[in-house]
Short mmCIF file of C-alpha atoms in Angstrom, two decimals:
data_model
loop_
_atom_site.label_atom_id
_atom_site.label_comp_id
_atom_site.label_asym_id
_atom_site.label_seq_id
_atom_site.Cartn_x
_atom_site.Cartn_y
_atom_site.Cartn_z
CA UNK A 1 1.22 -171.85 -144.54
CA UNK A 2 -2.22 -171.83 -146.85
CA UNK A 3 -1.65 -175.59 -147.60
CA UNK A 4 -1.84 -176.22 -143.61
CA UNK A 5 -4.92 -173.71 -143.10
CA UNK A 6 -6.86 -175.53 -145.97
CA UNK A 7 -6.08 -178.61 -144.82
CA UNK A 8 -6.94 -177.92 -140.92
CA UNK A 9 -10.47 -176.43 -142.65
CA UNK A 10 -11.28 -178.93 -143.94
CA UNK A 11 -10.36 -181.29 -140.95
CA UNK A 12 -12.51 -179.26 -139.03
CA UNK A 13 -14.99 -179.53 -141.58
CA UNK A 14 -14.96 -183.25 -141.85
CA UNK A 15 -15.12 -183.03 -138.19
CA UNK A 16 -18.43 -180.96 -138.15
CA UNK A 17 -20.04 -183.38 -140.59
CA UNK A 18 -19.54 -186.07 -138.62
CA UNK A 19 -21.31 -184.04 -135.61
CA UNK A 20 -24.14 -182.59 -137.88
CA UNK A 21 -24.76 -187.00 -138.90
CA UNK A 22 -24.85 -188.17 -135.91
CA UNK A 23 -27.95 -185.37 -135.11
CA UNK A 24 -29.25 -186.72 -137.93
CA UNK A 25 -29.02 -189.77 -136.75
CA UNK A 26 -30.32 -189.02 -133.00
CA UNK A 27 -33.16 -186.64 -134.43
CA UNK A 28 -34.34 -189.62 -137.17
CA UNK A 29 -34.51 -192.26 -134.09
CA UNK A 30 -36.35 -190.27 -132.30
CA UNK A 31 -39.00 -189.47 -134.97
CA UNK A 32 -39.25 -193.34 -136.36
CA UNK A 33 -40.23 -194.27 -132.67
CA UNK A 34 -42.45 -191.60 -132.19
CA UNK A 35 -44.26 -191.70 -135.59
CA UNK A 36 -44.61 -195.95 -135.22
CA UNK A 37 -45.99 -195.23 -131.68
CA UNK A 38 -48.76 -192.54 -133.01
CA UNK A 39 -49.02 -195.08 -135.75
CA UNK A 40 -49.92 -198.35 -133.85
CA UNK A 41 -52.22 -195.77 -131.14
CA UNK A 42 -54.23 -194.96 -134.01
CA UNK A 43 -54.68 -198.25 -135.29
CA UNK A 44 -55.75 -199.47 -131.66
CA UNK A 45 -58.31 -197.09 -131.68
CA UNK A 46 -56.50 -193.86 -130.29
CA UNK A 47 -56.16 -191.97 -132.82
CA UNK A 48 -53.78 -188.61 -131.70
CA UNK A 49 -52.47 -187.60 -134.88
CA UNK A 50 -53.82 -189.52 -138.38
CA UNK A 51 -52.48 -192.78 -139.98
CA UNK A 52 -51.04 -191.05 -143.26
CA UNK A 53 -49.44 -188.78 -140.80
CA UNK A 54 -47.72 -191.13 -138.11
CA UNK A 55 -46.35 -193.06 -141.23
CA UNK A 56 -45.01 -189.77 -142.83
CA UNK A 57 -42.91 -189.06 -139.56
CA UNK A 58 -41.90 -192.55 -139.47
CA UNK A 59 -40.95 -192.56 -143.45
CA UNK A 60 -38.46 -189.48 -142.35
CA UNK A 61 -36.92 -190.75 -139.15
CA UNK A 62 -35.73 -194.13 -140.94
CA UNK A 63 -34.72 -191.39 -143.76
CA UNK A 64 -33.15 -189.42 -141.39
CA UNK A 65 -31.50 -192.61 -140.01
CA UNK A 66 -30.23 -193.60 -143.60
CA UNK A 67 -28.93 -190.55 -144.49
CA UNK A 68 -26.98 -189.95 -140.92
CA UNK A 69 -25.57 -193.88 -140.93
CA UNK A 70 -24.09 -192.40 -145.16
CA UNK A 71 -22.87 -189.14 -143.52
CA UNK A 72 -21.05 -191.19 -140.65
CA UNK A 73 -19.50 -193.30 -143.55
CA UNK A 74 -18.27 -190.36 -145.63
CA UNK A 75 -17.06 -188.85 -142.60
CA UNK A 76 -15.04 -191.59 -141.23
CA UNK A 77 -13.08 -191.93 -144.54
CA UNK A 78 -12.34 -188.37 -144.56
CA UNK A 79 -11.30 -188.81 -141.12
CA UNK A 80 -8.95 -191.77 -142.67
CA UNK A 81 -8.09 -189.76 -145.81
CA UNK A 82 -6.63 -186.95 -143.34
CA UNK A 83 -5.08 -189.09 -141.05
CA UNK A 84 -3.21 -190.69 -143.55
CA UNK A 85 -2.24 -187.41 -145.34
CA UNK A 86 -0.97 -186.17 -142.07
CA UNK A 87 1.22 -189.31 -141.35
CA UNK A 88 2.76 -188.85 -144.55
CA UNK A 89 3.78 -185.12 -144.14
CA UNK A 90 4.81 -186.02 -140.97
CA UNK A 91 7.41 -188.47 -142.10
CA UNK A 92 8.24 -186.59 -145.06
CA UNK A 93 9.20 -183.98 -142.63
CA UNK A 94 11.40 -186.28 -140.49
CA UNK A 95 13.42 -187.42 -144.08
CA UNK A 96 13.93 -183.71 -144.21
CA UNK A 97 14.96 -183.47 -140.66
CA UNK A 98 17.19 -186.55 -141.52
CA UNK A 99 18.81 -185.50 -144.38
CA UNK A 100 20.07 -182.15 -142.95
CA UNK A 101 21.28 -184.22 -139.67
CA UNK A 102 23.00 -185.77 -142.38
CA UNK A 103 24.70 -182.70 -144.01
CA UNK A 104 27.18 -181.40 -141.83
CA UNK A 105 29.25 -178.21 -142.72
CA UNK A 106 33.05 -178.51 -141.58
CA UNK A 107 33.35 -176.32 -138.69
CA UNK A 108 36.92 -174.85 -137.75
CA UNK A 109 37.93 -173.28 -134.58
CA UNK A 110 41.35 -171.99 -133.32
CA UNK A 111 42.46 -172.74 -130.04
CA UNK A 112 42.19 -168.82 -128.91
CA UNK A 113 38.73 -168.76 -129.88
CA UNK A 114 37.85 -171.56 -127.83
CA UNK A 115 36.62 -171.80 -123.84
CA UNK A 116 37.13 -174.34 -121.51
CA UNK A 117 34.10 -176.68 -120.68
CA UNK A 118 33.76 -177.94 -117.28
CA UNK A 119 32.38 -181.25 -118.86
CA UNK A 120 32.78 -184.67 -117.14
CA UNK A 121 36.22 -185.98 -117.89
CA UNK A 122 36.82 -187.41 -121.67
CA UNK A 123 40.09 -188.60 -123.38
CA UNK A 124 40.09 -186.82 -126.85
CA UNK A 125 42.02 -188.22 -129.15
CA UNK A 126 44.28 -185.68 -131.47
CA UNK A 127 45.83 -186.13 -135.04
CA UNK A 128 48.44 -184.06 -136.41
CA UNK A 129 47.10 -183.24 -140.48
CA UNK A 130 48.13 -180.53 -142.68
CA UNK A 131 45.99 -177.50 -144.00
CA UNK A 132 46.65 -176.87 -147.67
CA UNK A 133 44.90 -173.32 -149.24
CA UNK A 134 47.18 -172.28 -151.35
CA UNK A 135 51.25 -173.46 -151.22
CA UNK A 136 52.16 -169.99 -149.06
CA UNK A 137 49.70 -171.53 -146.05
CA UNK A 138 50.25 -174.99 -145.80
CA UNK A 139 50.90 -175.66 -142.52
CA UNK A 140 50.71 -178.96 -139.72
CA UNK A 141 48.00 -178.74 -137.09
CA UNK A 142 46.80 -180.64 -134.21
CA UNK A 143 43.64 -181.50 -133.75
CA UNK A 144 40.13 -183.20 -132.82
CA UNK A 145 37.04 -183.63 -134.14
CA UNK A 146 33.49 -183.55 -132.95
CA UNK A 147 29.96 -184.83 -134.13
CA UNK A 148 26.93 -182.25 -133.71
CA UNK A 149 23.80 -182.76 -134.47
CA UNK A 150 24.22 -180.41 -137.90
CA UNK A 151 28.10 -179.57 -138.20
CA UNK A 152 31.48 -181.27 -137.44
CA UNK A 153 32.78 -179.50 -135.45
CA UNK A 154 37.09 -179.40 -135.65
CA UNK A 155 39.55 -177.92 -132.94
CA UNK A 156 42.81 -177.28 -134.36
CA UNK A 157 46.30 -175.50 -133.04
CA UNK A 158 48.77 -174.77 -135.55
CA UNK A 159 52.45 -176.66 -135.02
CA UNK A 160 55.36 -174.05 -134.43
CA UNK A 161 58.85 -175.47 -136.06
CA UNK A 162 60.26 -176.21 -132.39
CA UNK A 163 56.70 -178.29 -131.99
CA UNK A 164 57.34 -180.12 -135.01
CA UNK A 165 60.68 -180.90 -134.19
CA UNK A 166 59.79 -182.76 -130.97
CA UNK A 167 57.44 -184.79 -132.66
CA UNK A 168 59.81 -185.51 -134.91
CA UNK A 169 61.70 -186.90 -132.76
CA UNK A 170 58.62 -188.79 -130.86
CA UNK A 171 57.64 -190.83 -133.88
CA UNK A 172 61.51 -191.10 -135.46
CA UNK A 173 60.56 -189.51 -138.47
CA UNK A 174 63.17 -186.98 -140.19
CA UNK A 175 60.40 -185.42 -142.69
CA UNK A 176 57.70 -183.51 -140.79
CA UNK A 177 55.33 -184.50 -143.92
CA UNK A 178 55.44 -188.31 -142.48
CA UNK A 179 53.64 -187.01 -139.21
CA UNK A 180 50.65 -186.51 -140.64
CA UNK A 181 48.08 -189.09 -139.40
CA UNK A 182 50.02 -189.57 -135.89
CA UNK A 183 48.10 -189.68 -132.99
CA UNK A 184 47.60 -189.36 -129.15
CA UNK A 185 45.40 -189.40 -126.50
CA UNK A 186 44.71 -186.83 -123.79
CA UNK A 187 42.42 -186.19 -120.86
CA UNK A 188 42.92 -181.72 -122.09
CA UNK A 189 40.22 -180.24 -124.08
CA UNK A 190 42.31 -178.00 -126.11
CA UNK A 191 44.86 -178.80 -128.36
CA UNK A 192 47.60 -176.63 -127.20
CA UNK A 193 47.54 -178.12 -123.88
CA UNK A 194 47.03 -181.51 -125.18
CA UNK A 195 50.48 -180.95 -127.05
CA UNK A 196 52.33 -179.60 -124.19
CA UNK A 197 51.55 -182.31 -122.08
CA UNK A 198 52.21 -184.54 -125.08
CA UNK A 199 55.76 -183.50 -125.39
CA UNK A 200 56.60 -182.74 -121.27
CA UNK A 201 55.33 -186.56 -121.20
CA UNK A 202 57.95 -187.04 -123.82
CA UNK A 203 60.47 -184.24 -122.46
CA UNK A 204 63.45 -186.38 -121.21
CA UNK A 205 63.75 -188.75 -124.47
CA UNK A 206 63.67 -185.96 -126.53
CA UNK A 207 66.10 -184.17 -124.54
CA UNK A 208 68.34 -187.09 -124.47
CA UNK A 209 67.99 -187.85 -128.64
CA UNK A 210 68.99 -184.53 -128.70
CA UNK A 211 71.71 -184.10 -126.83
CA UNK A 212 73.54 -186.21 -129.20
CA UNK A 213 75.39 -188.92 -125.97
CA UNK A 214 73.15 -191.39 -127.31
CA UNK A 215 71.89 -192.87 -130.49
CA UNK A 216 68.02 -193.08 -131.43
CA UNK A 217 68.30 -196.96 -132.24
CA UNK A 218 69.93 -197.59 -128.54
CA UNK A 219 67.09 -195.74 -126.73
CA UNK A 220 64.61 -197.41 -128.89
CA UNK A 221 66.09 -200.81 -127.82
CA UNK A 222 66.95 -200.28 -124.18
CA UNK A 223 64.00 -201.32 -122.02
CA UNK A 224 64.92 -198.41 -119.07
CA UNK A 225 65.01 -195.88 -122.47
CA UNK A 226 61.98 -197.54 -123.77
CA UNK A 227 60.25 -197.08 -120.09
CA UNK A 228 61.34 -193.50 -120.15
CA UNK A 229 59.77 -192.80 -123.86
CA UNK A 230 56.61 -193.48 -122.96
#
């Protein structure tokens, strides 16, 4: 906070130099005219103020000049100087900007502690992954992530065993472990209803794998079975 008062003083400053030159500058025209014009009335005979004395006021108007046009100079490069300076904070303050964009904490948020949005109509995609703290809560989830400008942002809905099952059954894998990484797509914003309409979609194949009156490799071979599926 000093660093940015000092440097808008002396901005201002630099600024109020430049005014105070180009006074100089105005004041020193105006007496190199006026002593050259009392100089050449005295040397044609009307003398209003003396030789010696018009040349004086004409020796400190071009002065005056001289030193304004140096003042203008010096002020101009400090203009530069703080131009340049503030450029460079500027983009050193975007990098920072940048690099926390860049940073982005893993956010996670339950299903329960999530509202609907009435957004425009998206498909989300979901994965099923595991959590692993410690061996006593590893556990599947589905979910879906999403970019914010500082965080990622990850909805997640823990499978139940029945859940699991189904899916199981979905994909044809007997270990649950092998789900991980399987995907679908859904127009639902939250993962629980994403996964119940997953599996309703899915209801009647599962139903009918289950049910035990056919085989898994005859429904995943008949086109009318394969129809049904999916």
């Amino acid at each position: 906070m000093l660093k940015k008062f000092a440097f808008n003083g002396l901005r201002n400053l630099n600024a109020a130099f430049g005014m105070v030159s180009l006074t100089v500058i105005a004041l020193g025209t105006v007496a190199t005219f006026s002593g050259l014009g009392l100089l050449y009335l005295a040397r044609g005979g009307f003398p209003i103020v003396e030789e010696e004395r018009s040349e004086q006021i004409a020796y400190i108007g071009t002065g005056a000049i001289v030193l304004g046009f140096t003042g203008i100079i010096f002020a101009s490069l400090g203009g530069a100087f703080f131009s340049i300076v503030e450029e460079s904070e500027g983009t050193n303050s975007s990098r920072e900007i940048a690099k926390i964009a860049d940073i982005k904490p893993l956010v996670l948020a339950k299903t329960e502690n999530s509202e609907k949005s009435d957004c425009l109509l998206s498909i989300y995609t979901y994965t099923v992954m595991n959590f692993e703290g410690n061996p006593d809560s590893k556990c599947l989830v589905i979910c879906r992530f999403e970019e914010e400008p500082y965080r990622k942002f990850v909805l997640y809905e823990e499978l139940r065993s029945h859940q699991i099952d189904d899916l199981a059954v979905i994909y044809d894998e007997t270990d649950p472990d092998r789900l991980i990484g399987q995907t679908f797509s859904s127009y639902k914003p939250l993962p629980c209803e994403a996964l119940e309409e997953h599996l309703d979609i899915h209801r009647r194949y599962i139903n009918a794998v289950n049910s035990e009156e056919f085989s898994s490799c005859y429904l995943r071979v008949c086109a009318g079975c394969m129809s049904l599926e999916g």
